[in-house]
């Protein structure tokens, strides 16, 4: 079989001339940092997801940092989160002085369940951070029930879940949720994030903390910047999103449904063709009512049958001009966390099993069905030889 001429990246943002023009317009306007485009982005985000309040930020990581701060998470507190997540969450928990408590995941959806979480609840549990994975939603109803009776907060990591629905409602509508607009996510603002909550006091606090702790009022949100008289109400950070980026977010949000439809079509094509490849197993889609946003297309390699390691498999694909991703190496298998937390192997069996086998195949709206065929044909070639 002949090799692809052009490298197929694992992800590529969809940027149009109209996106570029919109950014250019902000650049020419005389106001390029946080201002009216941020306010518009937040309003449109609330309208789209159904959340009550939203704050645009420089990243999802910034949002998680501010959320931990606002909830006063610190020394002596335990935060339950999967080890199968992006490492930023765990870094922030550790930096806050609190203790991360890793919960295992369902072997075939890579998501936490209420049953798994329950085993880790203690008198010190203050917060649960479930991660919606690859575009599918966590089964939140039983998780909410667990937390409610115990006065435990929930922050949903929704970095993969813009447009994802759970029982007919968009992620973001319930609970406090944090979205990411990093370039590989379903929509991008270059870099950026959105903090969403229906707790408006919390939303106001995040709005303060993202900009030095300066007080804001309703008027400020509709004008460019804050009044020069604004006072520091508590020490804060500088995690605001410039309007240059917010306008790109607005542009992309208008196309999110199209992006997700295209992703879904490509994912269905992958699933169909994967029936020809015994050595690869896609993730299972949840049995409960949901709408998938297909952020990632993850397969698990049968390392015993194929006699290939995950790394070899990814390297072989790269040699054949096909990019892949790894979402994620389990956090407790990262050097620092191995040395400091010393979690014995076998405690998080499904996390570890997947950590050694997962691979994200190329998936982005600008891809074609022929590209999907190329990926599958190339994989079949690699596994044959
Ligand atoms: C991308 C990602 C983040 C971090 O998002 P940033 O905007 O890059 O800070 C957090 N959690 C998960 C699961 C992610 O995939």
Coordinates of C-alpha atoms in Angstrom, one line a residue, residues 22-38 211 220 223-227 240-245 247:
X22 CA -13.2 39.1 12.9
X23 CA -9.8 39.0 14.8
X24 CA -8.5 41.6 12.5
X25 CA -11.4 43.9 13.3
X26 CA -10.7 43.7 17.0
X27 CA -7.1 44.4 16.4
X28 CA -8.0 47.5 14.5
X29 CA -10.6 48.6 16.9
X30 CA -8.3 50.2 19.5
X31 CA -9.5 47.8 22.3
X32 CA -7.8 44.4 22.2
X33 CA -7.8 43.2 25.8
X34 CA -10.9 42.1 27.9
X35 CA -13.9 44.1 27.0
X36 CA -17.2 43.9 25.0
X37 CA -16.2 40.7 23.1
X38 CA -15.7 38.9 26.4
X211 CA -8.5 40.0 37.6
X220 CA -18.6 46.9 34.4
X223 CA -18.4 48.3 29.3
X224 CA -14.9 48.0 28.2
X225 CA -12.9 47.2 31.4
X226 CA -13.6 48.3 34.9
X227 CA -14.1 51.6 36.5
X240 CA -8.5 37.3 31.9
X241 CA -9.1 36.5 28.2
X242 CA -8.1 39.2 25.7
X243 CA -10.9 40.3 23.2
X244 CA -8.6 39.3 20.3
X245 CA -9.2 35.7 21.5
X247 CA -13.9 37.1 19.3

